[in-house]
């Protein structure tokens, strides 16, 4: 094998994509001594005890075999019940629900099931770093809709404008609310307006990543599936609601004809989600549907605390109403390039944020921080940020 020309041997799309900017930056600053990292989007809480116990019990009872491809029926029934109770939508557990290896695999399998070479996929921007590479791996083309001017809220007009430019090449739109990285979300009227707009384009799939559905602070989450059932693939999972990122459990919820296609990709990618994880998931949904509540209260306190301080320091922030991120515009008079700002902050103040540009061009000039860290760490990080801002104005 000729190592100098090795790159020619690989898949063209694989060569086009990069390791996520979030991970790369996190690793770049990881060796800085004494750094407080508010970088990664994972809950700092442990998985609830009763859920852990269910996983342990499953191991003890030797439930260590492959499950059916779609996952244990009892798990899918508990997901169906969760969607009915919380979001007023009925999905048939036998044919419309799939359990996956995290929301990540749910997104990958869904996109690979629908994309053809040359398709376009609309992505409101700034966006979570997974979407763009998955679209590229599907040999399709991402088309970004910049939402910065509208406080990161996607509007029906923005969709219409993108559709008028890209027309029948558009195969799907990827929606995500509450949104990573901005934490903004949509109320019922906004969800209905988006659904009504997308109904005008019945051949466009709406992939609705609702992984933060349980972390909405004022009001509650409304699922797109309630208003746009036929076109929608809802993505959800237990990573955020039950602090289970490492267990890897997600779901797709979609009409039967769509699910039948996704399940084929899912089967050949992973066979099924981990059996032990699925039994823990059954417990989480049957007896812990509201496990996120105490976590949500705590996140909300942290959000309010950080928002207050950063606002005072001159950061412009669209107040987040969900998830656990603050997406803030770097004030004038400081390094404006988000990568350079974050690197300087990490080196000099020992605080780790993620450069906004990791979430697409529309995120340039912003930083994202995750407040899924202890209050003690957050307080110290804000103290350090305050000192940095006092000392490092470039004016
Ligand atoms: N979607 C969004 C918007 C996310 O923020 C994340 C995790 N950071 C995921 C999907 C992936 O979730 P999972 O851990 O369930 O794969």
Coordinates of C-alpha atoms and ligand atoms in Angstrom, one line a residue:
X1 CA 0.0 0.0 0.0
X2 CA 1.5 3.4 -1.1
X3 CA 1.3 5.5 2.1
X4 CA 2.0 8.7 0.2
X5 CA -1.2 8.4 -1.8
X6 CA -3.3 6.7 0.9
X7 CA -5.9 9.4 0.7
X8 CA -6.9 8.3 -2.8
X9 CA -8.0 5.0 -1.5
X10 CA -10.7 6.3 0.8
X11 CA -14.3 7.1 0.3
X12 CA -14.6 10.7 -1.1
X13 CA -17.2 11.7 1.4
X14 CA -15.2 10.3 4.4
X15 CA -12.3 12.5 3.3
X16 CA -14.6 15.5 3.1
X17 CA -15.8 15.3 6.6
X18 CA -13.8 16.2 9.7
X19 CA -13.8 15.1 13.4
X20 CA -16.3 17.3 15.2
X21 CA -15.0 20.8 15.9
X22 CA -16.4 20.4 19.5
X23 CA -14.3 17.4 20.1
X24 CA -11.2 18.8 18.4
X25 CA -11.3 22.0 20.4
X26 CA -12.1 20.1 23.6
X27 CA -9.0 17.9 23.1
X28 CA -6.8 20.9 22.1
X29 CA -7.4 22.6 25.4
X30 CA -7.6 19.5 27.5
X31 CA -4.0 19.6 28.6
X32 CA -4.1 23.1 30.0
X33 CA -3.4 22.8 33.7
X34 CA -6.3 23.7 36.0
X35 CA -8.8 24.3 33.2
X36 CA -12.5 24.4 34.0
X37 CA -14.2 22.9 30.9
X38 CA -17.7 24.0 30.1
X39 CA -17.3 22.4 26.7
X40 CA -19.2 19.1 26.2
X41 CA -22.9 18.7 26.2
X42 CA -23.5 15.9 28.6
X43 CA -25.3 16.0 32.0
X44 CA -23.1 16.0 35.1
X45 CA -25.8 14.1 37.0
X46 CA -25.5 10.3 37.5
X47 CA -28.1 8.1 36.0
X48 CA -31.1 7.7 38.4
X49 CA -30.5 4.9 40.9
X50 CA -33.6 2.8 39.9
X51 CA -32.5 2.9 36.3
X52 CA -29.0 1.7 37.2
X53 CA -30.5 -1.0 39.3
X54 CA -32.5 -2.2 36.4
X55 CA -29.4 -2.4 34.3
X56 CA -27.6 -4.4 37.0
X57 CA -30.5 -6.7 37.3
X58 CA -30.6 -7.3 33.6
X59 CA -26.9 -8.3 33.7
X60 CA -27.5 -10.6 36.7
X61 CA -30.4 -12.3 34.9
X62 CA -28.3 -12.9 31.8
X63 CA -30.4 -10.7 29.5
X64 CA -27.3 -10.5 27.4
X65 CA -28.6 -11.6 24.0
X66 CA -29.5 -9.8 20.9
X67 CA -32.9 -8.3 21.1
X68 CA -35.2 -7.9 18.0
X69 CA -33.9 -5.4 15.6
X70 CA -36.4 -2.7 16.6
X71 CA -35.7 -3.3 20.3
X72 CA -37.7 -5.0 23.0
X73 CA -41.4 -4.6 22.4
X74 CA -41.9 -3.6 26.1
X75 CA -39.4 -0.7 25.6
X76 CA -41.2 0.4 22.4
X77 CA -44.5 0.3 24.3
X78 CA -43.0 2.5 27.1
X79 CA -41.8 4.9 24.4
X80 CA -45.3 5.0 22.9
X81 CA -46.8 5.6 26.3
X82 CA -44.3 8.4 26.9
X83 CA -45.2 10.1 23.6
X84 CA -48.9 9.8 24.3
X85 CA -48.7 11.1 27.9
X86 CA -46.3 13.9 27.4
X87 CA -46.8 14.9 23.8
X88 CA -50.3 13.8 22.8
X89 CA -49.3 11.7 19.8
X90 CA -50.0 8.0 19.2
X91 CA -47.3 5.9 17.6
X92 CA -47.8 2.2 17.1
X93 CA -45.1 0.4 19.1
X94 CA -45.1 -2.5 16.7
X95 CA -44.5 -0.6 13.5
X96 CA -43.6 3.0 14.2
X97 CA -41.0 3.0 16.9
X98 CA -37.4 1.9 16.7
X99 CA -34.8 1.9 19.5
X100 CA -31.3 2.9 18.4
X101 CA -27.8 3.4 19.7
X102 CA -28.4 6.9 20.9
X103 CA -30.0 9.7 19.0
X104 CA -26.8 9.7 17.0
X105 CA -27.6 6.4 15.3
X106 CA -31.2 7.3 15.0
X107 CA -30.2 10.4 12.9
X108 CA -27.7 8.4 10.9
X109 CA -30.0 5.6 10.0
X110 CA -32.9 8.0 9.2
X111 CA -30.7 10.1 6.9
X112 CA -29.1 7.2 5.1
X113 CA -32.6 5.7 4.6
X114 CA -33.9 8.7 2.7
X115 CA -31.0 10.4 1.0
X116 CA -30.0 10.0 -2.7
X117 CA -26.9 11.5 -4.3
X118 CA -27.5 15.1 -5.2
X119 CA -30.4 15.6 -2.7
X120 CA -30.3 18.8 -0.6
X121 CA -31.0 19.0 3.1
X122 CA -32.0 22.2 4.8
X123 CA -30.2 22.8 8.1
X124 CA -31.1 25.8 10.2
X125 CA -27.8 27.3 11.4
X126 CA -26.0 27.4 13.8
X127 CA -26.5 23.7 14.1
X128 CA -25.4 20.7 16.1
X129 CA -22.2 19.3 14.6
X130 CA -23.5 15.9 13.7
X131 CA -25.9 16.9 11.0
X132 CA -23.6 18.2 8.3
X133 CA -21.2 15.2 8.1
X134 CA -24.2 12.8 8.1
X135 CA -25.7 14.6 5.2
X136 CA -22.4 14.5 3.4
X137 CA -21.9 10.8 4.1
X138 CA -25.3 10.3 2.5
X139 CA -23.9 12.0 -0.7
X140 CA -26.3 14.8 -0.3
X141 CA -25.7 18.6 0.0
X142 CA -26.3 20.6 3.2
X143 CA -28.0 23.9 2.7
X144 CA -27.8 26.3 5.6
X145 CA -30.6 28.6 6.8
X146 CA -29.0 31.4 8.9
X147 CA -31.2 32.1 11.9
X148 CA -28.9 34.5 13.8
X149 CA -30.9 37.6 12.8
X150 CA -34.1 36.2 14.3
X151 CA -32.6 35.2 17.7
X152 CA -32.0 31.7 16.3
X153 CA -35.7 31.0 15.7
X154 CA -36.5 29.5 12.4
X155 CA -39.4 31.2 10.7
X156 CA -41.9 30.0 8.0
X157 CA -40.5 32.7 5.7
X158 CA -37.0 31.3 6.0
X159 CA -38.2 27.9 5.0
X160 CA -40.2 29.3 2.1
X161 CA -37.3 31.3 0.8
X162 CA -35.0 28.2 0.9
X163 CA -37.6 26.1 -0.8
X164 CA -38.0 28.7 -3.5
X165 CA -34.3 28.7 -4.2
X166 CA -33.6 25.0 -3.9
X167 CA -37.0 23.6 -4.9
X168 CA -37.5 20.0 -5.7
X169 CA -34.0 19.0 -4.9
X170 CA -34.8 19.4 -1.2
X171 CA -35.3 16.0 0.4
X172 CA -35.4 16.9 4.1
X173 CA -35.0 19.6 6.7
X174 CA -33.3 18.8 10.0
X175 CA -35.0 20.6 12.9
X176 CA -33.7 20.7 16.4
X177 CA -35.5 22.2 19.4
X178 CA -34.6 23.0 22.1
X179 CA -31.6 23.8 20.0
X180 CA -28.0 22.8 20.5
X181 CA -26.0 25.2 20.6
X182 CA -28.4 28.1 21.4
X183 CA -31.0 26.6 23.8
X184 CA -33.8 28.5 22.1
X185 CA -37.0 26.6 21.5
X186 CA -40.5 27.0 19.9
X187 CA -43.8 27.5 21.5
X188 CA -47.0 25.8 20.2
X189 CA -47.8 28.6 17.7
X190 CA -44.3 28.4 16.3
X191 CA -44.4 24.6 16.0
X192 CA -47.8 24.8 14.2
X193 CA -46.5 27.5 11.9
X194 CA -43.5 25.4 10.9
X195 CA -45.8 22.3 10.5
X196 CA -48.2 24.2 8.3
X197 CA -45.4 25.6 6.1
X198 CA -43.8 22.1 5.7
X199 CA -47.3 20.7 4.7
X200 CA -47.0 22.7 1.6
X201 CA -44.0 20.5 0.6
X202 CA -45.3 17.0 1.3
X203 CA -42.3 15.3 -0.3
X204 CA -39.9 16.9 2.2
X205 CA -39.1 14.9 5.3
X206 CA -38.8 16.7 8.6
X207 CA -36.3 15.1 10.8
X208 CA -37.1 16.6 14.2
X209 CA -34.3 16.1 16.8
X210 CA -36.1 16.5 20.1
X211 CA -33.5 15.1 22.4
X212 CA -33.8 18.0 24.8
X213 CA -37.6 17.7 25.0
X214 CA -37.5 17.2 28.8
X215 CA -35.4 20.2 29.4
X216 CA -37.7 23.1 28.7
X217 CA -37.8 25.7 31.4
X218 CA -40.9 27.9 30.8
X219 CA -43.9 26.2 29.1
X220 CA -43.4 22.7 27.8
X221 CA -42.1 21.0 24.7
X222 CA -44.4 20.5 21.7
X223 CA -43.5 17.7 19.3
X224 CA -43.6 18.3 15.6
X225 CA -45.1 14.8 15.3
X226 CA -48.3 16.2 16.8
X227 CA -48.9 18.6 13.9
X228 CA -47.0 17.0 11.0
X229 CA -47.2 13.3 11.6
X230 CA -47.0 12.0 8.0
X231 CA -43.7 13.7 7.1
X232 CA -41.9 13.7 10.4
X233 CA -39.2 11.4 11.8
X234 CA -39.0 12.4 15.5
X235 CA -35.6 11.7 17.1
X236 CA -35.4 11.3 20.9
X237 CA -33.6 9.3 23.5
X238 CA -32.6 9.0 27.1
X239 CA -29.1 10.6 27.0
X240 CA -30.3 14.0 28.3
X241 CA -33.6 13.2 30.1
X242 CA -32.1 10.5 32.2
X243 CA -28.4 11.5 32.2
X244 CA -27.6 8.3 30.2
X245 CA -25.2 9.5 27.5
X246 CA -22.9 6.5 27.9
X247 CA -25.7 3.9 27.9
X248 CA -26.5 4.9 24.3
X249 CA -30.2 4.7 23.8
X250 CA -32.2 6.6 21.3
X251 CA -35.4 6.3 19.3
X252 CA -37.0 7.1 16.0
X253 CA -40.7 7.7 15.8
X254 CA -42.2 7.8 12.3
X255 CA -45.1 6.4 10.2
X256 CA -44.8 2.7 9.4
X257 CA -43.7 3.1 5.7
X258 CA -40.8 5.3 6.8
X259 CA -39.9 3.1 9.8
X260 CA -39.7 0.1 7.6
X261 CA -36.9 1.7 5.6
X262 CA -35.0 3.1 8.6
X263 CA -35.0 -0.3 10.3
X264 CA -33.1 -1.9 7.4
X265 CA -30.2 0.6 7.7
X266 CA -30.3 0.2 11.5
X267 CA -30.1 -3.5 11.2
X268 CA -27.0 -3.5 9.0
X269 CA -25.3 -0.8 11.0
X270 CA -25.8 -2.1 14.6
X271 CA -28.3 -5.1 14.7
X272 CA -29.9 -3.7 17.8
X273 CA -29.3 -1.3 20.7
X274 CA -27.6 -3.0 23.7
X275 CA -30.0 -5.3 25.5
X276 CA -28.8 -4.2 29.0
X277 CA -29.4 -0.6 28.1
X278 CA -32.8 -1.4 26.8
X279 CA -33.9 -3.0 30.1
X280 CA -32.6 0.1 31.9
X281 CA -34.6 2.2 29.4
X282 CA -37.8 0.3 30.2
X283 CA -37.4 1.1 33.9
X284 CA -36.5 4.8 33.0
X285 CA -39.7 5.2 31.0
X286 CA -42.1 3.0 33.0
X287 CA -41.1 4.3 36.5
X288 CA -39.1 7.5 35.8
X289 CA -40.9 9.5 33.2
X290 CA -40.4 12.6 35.3
X291 CA -36.8 11.9 36.4
X292 CA -35.6 15.0 34.5
X293 CA -37.6 17.4 36.7
X294 CA -35.1 17.8 39.5
X295 CA -32.2 18.1 37.0
X296 CA -34.2 20.7 35.0
X297 CA -34.7 22.8 38.2
X298 CA -31.0 22.7 38.8
X299 CA -30.1 23.6 35.2
X300 CA -32.5 26.5 35.3
X301 CA -30.7 28.0 38.3
X302 CA -27.5 27.7 36.5
X303 CA -28.9 29.2 33.4
X304 CA -30.2 32.2 35.3
X305 CA -26.9 32.7 37.1
X306 CA -24.7 32.5 34.0
X307 CA -27.1 34.6 31.9
X308 CA -27.1 37.4 34.5
X309 CA -23.3 37.6 34.8
X310 CA -22.5 37.3 31.1
X311 CA -25.1 39.8 30.2
X312 CA -23.5 42.2 32.6
X313 CA -20.1 41.5 31.0
X314 CA -21.5 42.7 27.6
X315 CA -22.3 39.3 25.9
X316 CA -25.4 39.4 23.8
X317 CA -27.5 36.3 24.5
X318 CA -30.9 35.1 23.1
X319 CA -32.2 33.9 26.5
X320 CA -32.3 30.1 26.2
X321 CA -35.5 28.3 27.3
X322 CA -34.2 24.8 27.1
X323 CA -31.3 22.4 26.8
X324 CA -28.2 23.4 28.8
X325 CA -26.3 25.8 26.7
X326 CA -25.6 29.5 26.5
X327 CA -24.7 30.8 23.1
X328 CA -23.3 34.3 23.5
X329 CA -22.0 36.9 21.1
X330 CA -18.4 38.0 21.9
X331 CA -18.7 41.7 22.9
X332 CA -17.0 44.4 20.8
X333 CA -13.6 45.3 22.0
X334 CA -12.5 41.7 22.4
X335 CA -11.0 39.1 20.0
X336 CA -13.8 38.6 17.5
X337 CA -12.7 35.4 15.9
X338 CA -14.5 32.7 18.0
X339 CA -11.7 30.2 17.8
X340 CA -9.0 32.7 18.8
X341 CA -11.1 34.1 21.6
X342 CA -11.8 30.7 23.1
X343 CA -8.2 29.6 22.8
X344 CA -7.0 32.8 24.5
X345 CA -9.6 32.5 27.2
X346 CA -8.6 28.8 27.8
X347 CA -4.9 29.7 28.0
X348 CA -5.1 32.9 30.1
X349 CA -8.2 32.4 32.2
X350 CA -8.3 28.6 32.2
X351 CA -12.0 28.5 31.2
X352 CA -13.0 26.2 28.3
X353 CA -15.8 27.3 26.0
X354 CA -16.5 26.0 22.4
X355 CA -15.9 28.5 19.5
X356 CA -19.3 29.2 17.8
X357 CA -17.8 28.4 14.4
X358 CA -17.9 24.7 15.4
X359 CA -21.6 25.0 14.8
X360 CA -21.3 26.4 11.3
X361 CA -20.3 29.8 9.7
X362 CA -23.4 31.4 11.2
X363 CA -21.9 30.8 14.7
X364 CA -18.7 32.8 14.0
X365 CA -18.4 35.6 16.6
X366 CA -20.2 33.5 19.2
X367 CA -19.1 31.1 22.0
X368 CA -21.1 28.2 23.4
X369 CA -20.8 27.0 26.9
X370 CA -22.5 24.0 28.5
X371 CA -23.9 24.5 32.0
X372 CA -24.1 20.8 32.6
X373 CA -21.4 21.2 35.2
X374 CA -21.6 21.7 39.0
X375 CA -22.6 25.1 40.4
X376 CA -19.2 25.3 42.1
X377 CA -17.4 24.9 38.8
X378 CA -19.7 27.4 37.1
X379 CA -19.2 30.0 39.8
X380 CA -15.4 29.7 39.5
X381 CA -15.6 29.8 35.7
X382 CA -17.7 33.0 35.8
X383 CA -15.3 34.5 38.3
X384 CA -12.4 33.8 35.9
X385 CA -14.3 35.0 32.9
X386 CA -15.1 38.3 34.7
X387 CA -11.4 38.8 35.4
X388 CA -10.5 38.0 31.9
X389 CA -13.0 40.4 30.5
X390 CA -11.7 43.2 32.8
X391 CA -8.1 42.6 31.7
X392 CA -8.2 41.6 28.0
X393 CA -10.2 44.2 26.1
X394 CA -8.3 44.8 22.9
X395 CA -9.3 48.5 22.8
Ligands
LIG1 N1 -28.8 15.7 19.0 C1 -28.4 16.8 19.7 C2 -29.0 18.1 19.4 C3 -27.4 16.7 20.7 O1 -27.0 17.7 21.4 C4 -26.9 15.4 20.9 C5 -25.8 15.2 22.0 N2 -24.9 16.2 22.3 C6 -27.3 14.3 20.2 C7 -28.3 14.5 19.2 C8 -26.8 12.9 20.4 O2 -27.4 12.3 21.4 P1 -27.0 10.8 21.8 O3 -26.1 10.8 22.9 O4 -28.4 10.2 22.3 O5 -26.5 10.1 20.6

